[in-house]
């Protein structure tokens, strides 16, 4: 599904060059829920932006659904973003003047493809995420957790190959965070969704199948959940503590 191989990315400031990603290698399988964690400056956001086609990378390859991103023109990259990728942001990105139903349908509206199948899928997604009762409300009338669940539903309306989530629980309280992360789990179970999430939150990451830990632009280690969520969170915290001392 997603293959990242020997990925390098640096930024130039004046005459100085600052490497951010230094040969990152990993893959994400269809239907897998994977998180990326690491301290500030480790390269998490840069990695996500490279995969999202928002910034070019210096060296290596990123392949999504069999399509290599390097060398594609802007028109092709825009099409990949619009049809192959689903996005969930920290600040929801809902349109205040549209109802929740209309917000979920925005990607289809942009493509001019709001038919009966899209309407039915919007209803199915709302049911999966427990937000069917707010479909006719506006963003200002609902909670932060409900907004983010609506954003997750929107990210799936185009049946994307992969959902890219950037700190999706960063603006939420613990109860809302759990509801949002569980909505990702529901999408995985109900729709075989593939999710790649950047997070600083070990609680959110503990719901994932696997966690990639970045440090100084390289992969420090990868942890796979083999038991319960609570035990996995404890393991994550232990490794994060170890990583901070090395």
PDB file of C-alpha atoms in Angstrom, residues 10-236:
ATOM      1  CA  UNK A  10      16.660  18.651   3.946  1.00  0.00           C
ATOM      2  CA  UNK A  11      15.920  22.365   4.156  1.00  0.00           C
ATOM      3  CA  UNK A  12      18.208  25.166   3.060  1.00  0.00           C
ATOM      4  CA  UNK A  13      18.397  28.398   5.047  1.00  0.00           C
ATOM      5  CA  UNK A  14      20.754  30.829   3.384  1.00  0.00           C
ATOM      6  CA  UNK A  15      23.933  28.895   2.664  1.00  0.00           C
ATOM      7  CA  UNK A  16      23.225  26.304   5.325  1.00  0.00           C
ATOM      8  CA  UNK A  17      21.612  22.925   4.667  1.00  0.00           C
ATOM      9  CA  UNK A  18      19.757  21.139   7.453  1.00  0.00           C
ATOM     10  CA  UNK A  19      18.963  17.435   6.949  1.00  0.00           C
ATOM     11  CA  UNK A  20      15.614  16.420   8.481  1.00  0.00           C
ATOM     12  CA  UNK A  21      14.986  12.913   7.114  1.00  0.00           C
ATOM     13  CA  UNK A  22      18.079  10.725   6.773  1.00  0.00           C
ATOM     14  CA  UNK A  23      17.251   7.513   4.949  1.00  0.00           C
ATOM     15  CA  UNK A  24      13.834   6.507   6.305  1.00  0.00           C
ATOM     16  CA  UNK A  25      12.534   3.050   5.302  1.00  0.00           C
ATOM     17  CA  UNK A  26       9.161   1.483   6.169  1.00  0.00           C
ATOM     18  CA  UNK A  27       5.917   0.242   4.652  1.00  0.00           C
ATOM     19  CA  UNK A  28       2.251   0.192   5.638  1.00  0.00           C
ATOM     20  CA  UNK A  29       0.024  -2.700   4.599  1.00  0.00           C
ATOM     21  CA  UNK A  30      -3.583  -2.482   3.417  1.00  0.00           C
ATOM     22  CA  UNK A  31      -5.899  -2.280   6.444  1.00  0.00           C
ATOM     23  CA  UNK A  32      -3.100  -1.453   8.887  1.00  0.00           C
ATOM     24  CA  UNK A  33      -3.298   1.346  11.481  1.00  0.00           C
ATOM     25  CA  UNK A  34       0.193   2.780  11.985  1.00  0.00           C
ATOM     26  CA  UNK A  35       1.379   5.711  14.093  1.00  0.00           C
ATOM     27  CA  UNK A  36       4.573   7.755  13.939  1.00  0.00           C
ATOM     28  CA  UNK A  37       5.924   9.212  17.163  1.00  0.00           C
ATOM     29  CA  UNK A  38       9.054  11.106  18.111  1.00  0.00           C
ATOM     30  CA  UNK A  39      10.307  14.264  19.808  1.00  0.00           C
ATOM     31  CA  UNK A  40       9.961  17.711  18.282  1.00  0.00           C
ATOM     32  CA  UNK A  41      12.329  18.029  15.345  1.00  0.00           C
ATOM     33  CA  UNK A  42      12.513  14.298  14.693  1.00  0.00           C
ATOM     34  CA  UNK A  43      10.975  14.677  11.213  1.00  0.00           C
ATOM     35  CA  UNK A  44       7.378  13.483  11.803  1.00  0.00           C
ATOM     36  CA  UNK A  45       5.630  16.399  10.093  1.00  0.00           C
ATOM     37  CA  UNK A  46       8.143  16.535   7.252  1.00  0.00           C
ATOM     38  CA  UNK A  47       7.594  12.824   6.628  1.00  0.00           C
ATOM     39  CA  UNK A  48       3.828  13.283   6.510  1.00  0.00           C
ATOM     40  CA  UNK A  49       4.146  16.280   4.183  1.00  0.00           C
ATOM     41  CA  UNK A  50       6.326  14.273   1.793  1.00  0.00           C
ATOM     42  CA  UNK A  51       3.797  11.429   1.694  1.00  0.00           C
ATOM     43  CA  UNK A  52       0.960  13.960   1.282  1.00  0.00           C
ATOM     44  CA  UNK A  53       2.630  15.335  -1.887  1.00  0.00           C
ATOM     45  CA  UNK A  54       2.828  18.789  -0.295  1.00  0.00           C
ATOM     46  CA  UNK A  55       6.611  19.083  -0.371  1.00  0.00           C
ATOM     47  CA  UNK A  56       9.257  17.460  -2.599  1.00  0.00           C
ATOM     48  CA  UNK A  57      11.919  15.196  -1.150  1.00  0.00           C
ATOM     49  CA  UNK A  58      15.621  15.059  -2.024  1.00  0.00           C
ATOM     50  CA  UNK A  59      16.259  11.352  -2.476  1.00  0.00           C
ATOM     51  CA  UNK A  60      14.531   7.994  -2.148  1.00  0.00           C
ATOM     52  CA  UNK A  61      11.065   6.874  -3.165  1.00  0.00           C
ATOM     53  CA  UNK A  62       7.477   6.981  -1.924  1.00  0.00           C
ATOM     54  CA  UNK A  63       4.996   4.599  -3.541  1.00  0.00           C
ATOM     55  CA  UNK A  64       1.254   4.789  -2.820  1.00  0.00           C
ATOM     56  CA  UNK A  65      -0.974   2.107  -4.285  1.00  0.00           C
ATOM     57  CA  UNK A  66       1.690   1.189  -6.822  1.00  0.00           C
ATOM     58  CA  UNK A  67       2.267   4.790  -7.977  1.00  0.00           C
ATOM     59  CA  UNK A  68       5.649   6.413  -7.350  1.00  0.00           C
ATOM     60  CA  UNK A  69       5.324  10.066  -6.307  1.00  0.00           C
ATOM     61  CA  UNK A  70       8.765  11.237  -7.451  1.00  0.00           C
ATOM     62  CA  UNK A  71       8.756  12.822 -10.912  1.00  0.00           C
ATOM     63  CA  UNK A  72       4.984  13.328 -11.087  1.00  0.00           C
ATOM     64  CA  UNK A  73       3.775  16.735 -12.283  1.00  0.00           C
ATOM     65  CA  UNK A  74       1.647  18.987 -10.080  1.00  0.00           C
ATOM     66  CA  UNK A  75      -1.574  18.069 -11.867  1.00  0.00           C
ATOM     67  CA  UNK A  76      -0.997  14.369 -11.222  1.00  0.00           C
ATOM     68  CA  UNK A  77      -0.018  15.008  -7.589  1.00  0.00           C
ATOM     69  CA  UNK A  78      -3.194  17.057  -7.093  1.00  0.00           C
ATOM     70  CA  UNK A  79      -5.246  14.176  -8.503  1.00  0.00           C
ATOM     71  CA  UNK A  80      -3.513  11.730  -6.141  1.00  0.00           C
ATOM     72  CA  UNK A  81      -4.268  14.008  -3.176  1.00  0.00           C
ATOM     73  CA  UNK A  82      -7.910  14.362  -4.198  1.00  0.00           C
ATOM     74  CA  UNK A  83      -8.677  10.742  -5.047  1.00  0.00           C
ATOM     75  CA  UNK A  84      -6.114   8.448  -3.415  1.00  0.00           C
ATOM     76  CA  UNK A  85      -5.461  10.137  -0.066  1.00  0.00           C
ATOM     77  CA  UNK A  86      -7.758  11.088   2.798  1.00  0.00           C
ATOM     78  CA  UNK A  87      -6.703  13.792   5.245  1.00  0.00           C
ATOM     79  CA  UNK A  88      -7.514  14.450   8.902  1.00  0.00           C
ATOM     80  CA  UNK A  89      -6.033  17.567  10.500  1.00  0.00           C
ATOM     81  CA  UNK A  90      -5.628  18.712  14.086  1.00  0.00           C
ATOM     82  CA  UNK A  91      -7.945  21.697  13.591  1.00  0.00           C
ATOM     83  CA  UNK A  92     -10.753  19.759  11.831  1.00  0.00           C
ATOM     84  CA  UNK A  93     -10.909  21.991   8.698  1.00  0.00           C
ATOM     85  CA  UNK A  94     -14.714  21.906   8.540  1.00  0.00           C
ATOM     86  CA  UNK A  95     -16.514  24.656   6.604  1.00  0.00           C
ATOM     87  CA  UNK A  96     -18.670  26.714   8.967  1.00  0.00           C
ATOM     88  CA  UNK A  97     -21.336  27.531   6.374  1.00  0.00           C
ATOM     89  CA  UNK A  98     -22.052  23.874   5.529  1.00  0.00           C
ATOM     90  CA  UNK A  99     -23.941  21.260   7.516  1.00  0.00           C
ATOM     91  CA  UNK A 100     -22.061  18.233   8.796  1.00  0.00           C
ATOM     92  CA  UNK A 101     -23.569  16.134   6.006  1.00  0.00           C
ATOM     93  CA  UNK A 102     -22.374  18.658   3.424  1.00  0.00           C
ATOM     94  CA  UNK A 103     -18.918  18.795   5.040  1.00  0.00           C
ATOM     95  CA  UNK A 104     -18.605  15.018   4.791  1.00  0.00           C
ATOM     96  CA  UNK A 105     -19.554  15.246   1.118  1.00  0.00           C
ATOM     97  CA  UNK A 106     -17.134  18.087   0.261  1.00  0.00           C
ATOM     98  CA  UNK A 107     -14.570  15.886  -1.571  1.00  0.00           C
ATOM     99  CA  UNK A 108     -17.372  14.507  -3.766  1.00  0.00           C
ATOM    100  CA  UNK A 109     -18.806  18.019  -4.266  1.00  0.00           C
ATOM    101  CA  UNK A 110     -15.395  19.228  -5.471  1.00  0.00           C
ATOM    102  CA  UNK A 111     -15.350  16.431  -8.057  1.00  0.00           C
ATOM    103  CA  UNK A 112     -18.986  16.973  -9.044  1.00  0.00           C
ATOM    104  CA  UNK A 113     -19.862  13.412  -8.026  1.00  0.00           C
ATOM    105  CA  UNK A 114     -22.588  13.768  -5.406  1.00  0.00           C
ATOM    106  CA  UNK A 115     -24.888  10.971  -6.474  1.00  0.00           C
ATOM    107  CA  UNK A 116     -27.013   8.524  -4.530  1.00  0.00           C
ATOM    108  CA  UNK A 117     -23.996   6.335  -3.794  1.00  0.00           C
ATOM    109  CA  UNK A 118     -22.196   9.260  -2.153  1.00  0.00           C
ATOM    110  CA  UNK A 119     -25.257  10.111  -0.077  1.00  0.00           C
ATOM    111  CA  UNK A 120     -25.581   6.501   1.046  1.00  0.00           C
ATOM    112  CA  UNK A 121     -21.886   6.304   1.928  1.00  0.00           C
ATOM    113  CA  UNK A 122     -22.160   9.531   3.945  1.00  0.00           C
ATOM    114  CA  UNK A 123     -25.031   7.981   5.918  1.00  0.00           C
ATOM    115  CA  UNK A 124     -23.040   4.762   6.441  1.00  0.00           C
ATOM    116  CA  UNK A 125     -19.985   6.682   7.670  1.00  0.00           C
ATOM    117  CA  UNK A 126     -22.107   8.792  10.015  1.00  0.00           C
ATOM    118  CA  UNK A 127     -23.565   5.594  11.469  1.00  0.00           C
ATOM    119  CA  UNK A 128     -20.145   3.959  11.884  1.00  0.00           C
ATOM    120  CA  UNK A 129     -18.829   7.010  13.743  1.00  0.00           C
ATOM    121  CA  UNK A 130     -21.963   7.698  15.804  1.00  0.00           C
ATOM    122  CA  UNK A 131     -22.693  11.127  14.356  1.00  0.00           C
ATOM    123  CA  UNK A 132     -25.905  10.485  12.441  1.00  0.00           C
ATOM    124  CA  UNK A 133     -27.797  12.705  14.909  1.00  0.00           C
ATOM    125  CA  UNK A 134     -25.759  15.807  13.959  1.00  0.00           C
ATOM    126  CA  UNK A 135     -25.797  15.549  10.160  1.00  0.00           C
ATOM    127  CA  UNK A 136     -28.064  18.589   9.792  1.00  0.00           C
ATOM    128  CA  UNK A 137     -26.200  20.709  12.327  1.00  0.00           C
ATOM    129  CA  UNK A 138     -23.404  23.172  11.629  1.00  0.00           C
ATOM    130  CA  UNK A 139     -19.844  22.960  13.003  1.00  0.00           C
ATOM    131  CA  UNK A 140     -20.477  25.735  15.538  1.00  0.00           C
ATOM    132  CA  UNK A 141     -23.270  23.637  17.076  1.00  0.00           C
ATOM    133  CA  UNK A 142     -21.266  20.484  17.860  1.00  0.00           C
ATOM    134  CA  UNK A 143     -18.367  19.434  20.094  1.00  0.00           C
ATOM    135  CA  UNK A 144     -14.708  19.140  19.125  1.00  0.00           C
ATOM    136  CA  UNK A 145     -14.863  15.352  19.216  1.00  0.00           C
ATOM    137  CA  UNK A 146     -17.905  15.339  16.935  1.00  0.00           C
ATOM    138  CA  UNK A 147     -16.138  17.718  14.547  1.00  0.00           C
ATOM    139  CA  UNK A 148     -13.153  15.397  14.325  1.00  0.00           C
ATOM    140  CA  UNK A 149     -15.306  12.322  13.786  1.00  0.00           C
ATOM    141  CA  UNK A 150     -17.024  14.230  10.972  1.00  0.00           C
ATOM    142  CA  UNK A 151     -13.569  14.993   9.561  1.00  0.00           C
ATOM    143  CA  UNK A 152     -12.682  11.292   9.679  1.00  0.00           C
ATOM    144  CA  UNK A 153     -15.911  10.491   7.834  1.00  0.00           C
ATOM    145  CA  UNK A 154     -15.056  13.138   5.228  1.00  0.00           C
ATOM    146  CA  UNK A 155     -11.616  11.594   4.743  1.00  0.00           C
ATOM    147  CA  UNK A 156     -13.272   8.300   3.745  1.00  0.00           C
ATOM    148  CA  UNK A 157     -15.961   9.591   1.377  1.00  0.00           C
ATOM    149  CA  UNK A 158     -13.703   9.066  -1.663  1.00  0.00           C
ATOM    150  CA  UNK A 159     -12.688   5.538  -0.601  1.00  0.00           C
ATOM    151  CA  UNK A 160      -9.022   6.592  -0.410  1.00  0.00           C
ATOM    152  CA  UNK A 161      -6.111   4.185  -0.462  1.00  0.00           C
ATOM    153  CA  UNK A 162      -4.831   5.617   2.815  1.00  0.00           C
ATOM    154  CA  UNK A 163      -5.846   8.158   5.459  1.00  0.00           C
ATOM    155  CA  UNK A 164      -3.105  10.547   6.597  1.00  0.00           C
ATOM    156  CA  UNK A 165      -3.852  11.975  10.035  1.00  0.00           C
ATOM    157  CA  UNK A 166      -1.820  14.830  11.540  1.00  0.00           C
ATOM    158  CA  UNK A 167      -2.152  15.004  15.353  1.00  0.00           C
ATOM    159  CA  UNK A 168      -5.906  14.260  15.113  1.00  0.00           C
ATOM    160  CA  UNK A 169      -6.408  14.330  18.898  1.00  0.00           C
ATOM    161  CA  UNK A 170      -4.179  17.332  19.592  1.00  0.00           C
ATOM    162  CA  UNK A 171      -7.058  19.735  20.314  1.00  0.00           C
ATOM    163  CA  UNK A 172      -9.305  17.303  22.188  1.00  0.00           C
ATOM    164  CA  UNK A 173      -9.911  16.259  25.776  1.00  0.00           C
ATOM    165  CA  UNK A 174      -9.295  12.652  26.790  1.00  0.00           C
ATOM    166  CA  UNK A 175     -12.899  11.503  26.307  1.00  0.00           C
ATOM    167  CA  UNK A 176     -13.159  13.042  22.834  1.00  0.00           C
ATOM    168  CA  UNK A 177      -9.695  11.739  21.935  1.00  0.00           C
ATOM    169  CA  UNK A 178     -10.749   8.190  22.708  1.00  0.00           C
ATOM    170  CA  UNK A 179     -13.921   8.566  20.615  1.00  0.00           C
ATOM    171  CA  UNK A 180     -11.920   9.830  17.636  1.00  0.00           C
ATOM    172  CA  UNK A 181      -9.256   7.121  17.856  1.00  0.00           C
ATOM    173  CA  UNK A 182     -11.963   4.482  18.203  1.00  0.00           C
ATOM    174  CA  UNK A 183     -13.539   5.921  15.035  1.00  0.00           C
ATOM    175  CA  UNK A 184     -10.299   5.148  13.198  1.00  0.00           C
ATOM    176  CA  UNK A 185     -10.506   1.622  14.575  1.00  0.00           C
ATOM    177  CA  UNK A 186     -14.093   1.354  13.354  1.00  0.00           C
ATOM    178  CA  UNK A 187     -13.011   2.521   9.889  1.00  0.00           C
ATOM    179  CA  UNK A 188     -10.320  -0.151   9.879  1.00  0.00           C
ATOM    180  CA  UNK A 189     -12.763  -2.897  10.854  1.00  0.00           C
ATOM    181  CA  UNK A 190     -15.814  -1.789   8.855  1.00  0.00           C
ATOM    182  CA  UNK A 191     -14.090  -0.490   5.702  1.00  0.00           C
ATOM    183  CA  UNK A 192     -10.619  -2.074   5.791  1.00  0.00           C
ATOM    184  CA  UNK A 193      -9.242   1.476   5.951  1.00  0.00           C
ATOM    185  CA  UNK A 194      -5.488   2.045   6.019  1.00  0.00           C
ATOM    186  CA  UNK A 195      -4.443   4.780   8.452  1.00  0.00           C
ATOM    187  CA  UNK A 196      -1.088   6.500   8.924  1.00  0.00           C
ATOM    188  CA  UNK A 197      -1.121   8.860  11.907  1.00  0.00           C
ATOM    189  CA  UNK A 198       1.409  11.317  13.302  1.00  0.00           C
ATOM    190  CA  UNK A 199       0.899  11.801  17.035  1.00  0.00           C
ATOM    191  CA  UNK A 200       2.688  12.815  20.227  1.00  0.00           C
ATOM    192  CA  UNK A 201       0.075  11.012  22.339  1.00  0.00           C
ATOM    193  CA  UNK A 202       1.020   7.540  23.589  1.00  0.00           C
ATOM    194  CA  UNK A 203      -2.615   6.878  24.509  1.00  0.00           C
ATOM    195  CA  UNK A 204      -3.743   7.458  20.920  1.00  0.00           C
ATOM    196  CA  UNK A 205      -0.803   5.472  19.549  1.00  0.00           C
ATOM    197  CA  UNK A 206      -1.640   2.513  21.800  1.00  0.00           C
ATOM    198  CA  UNK A 207      -4.743   1.831  19.665  1.00  0.00           C
ATOM    199  CA  UNK A 208      -2.558   1.255  16.588  1.00  0.00           C
ATOM    200  CA  UNK A 209      -1.274  -2.008  15.177  1.00  0.00           C
ATOM    201  CA  UNK A 210       2.263  -0.658  14.988  1.00  0.00           C
ATOM    202  CA  UNK A 211       4.195   2.440  16.033  1.00  0.00           C
ATOM    203  CA  UNK A 212       7.247   3.852  14.253  1.00  0.00           C
ATOM    204  CA  UNK A 213       9.500   5.924  16.516  1.00  0.00           C
ATOM    205  CA  UNK A 214      11.605   8.609  14.853  1.00  0.00           C
ATOM    206  CA  UNK A 215      14.654  10.292  16.335  1.00  0.00           C
ATOM    207  CA  UNK A 216      16.869  12.829  14.567  1.00  0.00           C
ATOM    208  CA  UNK A 217      15.458  11.968  11.158  1.00  0.00           C
ATOM    209  CA  UNK A 218      15.944   8.203  11.354  1.00  0.00           C
ATOM    210  CA  UNK A 219      13.815   5.316  12.601  1.00  0.00           C
ATOM    211  CA  UNK A 220      14.849   4.514  16.165  1.00  0.00           C
ATOM    212  CA  UNK A 221      12.651   1.424  16.295  1.00  0.00           C
ATOM    213  CA  UNK A 222       9.252  -0.003  15.373  1.00  0.00           C
ATOM    214  CA  UNK A 223       6.931  -1.562  17.936  1.00  0.00           C
ATOM    215  CA  UNK A 224       4.129  -3.964  17.091  1.00  0.00           C
ATOM    216  CA  UNK A 225       1.145  -4.419  19.398  1.00  0.00           C
ATOM    217  CA  UNK A 226       1.053  -8.033  20.487  1.00  0.00           C
ATOM    218  CA  UNK A 227      -1.238  -7.841  23.504  1.00  0.00           C
ATOM    219  CA  UNK A 228      -3.708  -5.414  25.033  1.00  0.00           C
ATOM    220  CA  UNK A 229      -3.839  -1.652  24.541  1.00  0.00           C
ATOM    221  CA  UNK A 230      -2.739  -0.773  28.081  1.00  0.00           C
ATOM    222  CA  UNK A 231       0.321  -3.037  27.945  1.00  0.00           C
ATOM    223  CA  UNK A 232       1.242  -1.584  24.563  1.00  0.00           C
ATOM    224  CA  UNK A 233       1.051   1.967  25.951  1.00  0.00           C
ATOM    225  CA  UNK A 234       3.360   0.973  28.818  1.00  0.00           C
ATOM    226  CA  UNK A 235       5.816  -0.483  26.307  1.00  0.00           C
ATOM    227  CA  UNK A 236       5.668   2.715  24.248  1.00  0.00           C
TER     228      UNK A 236
END
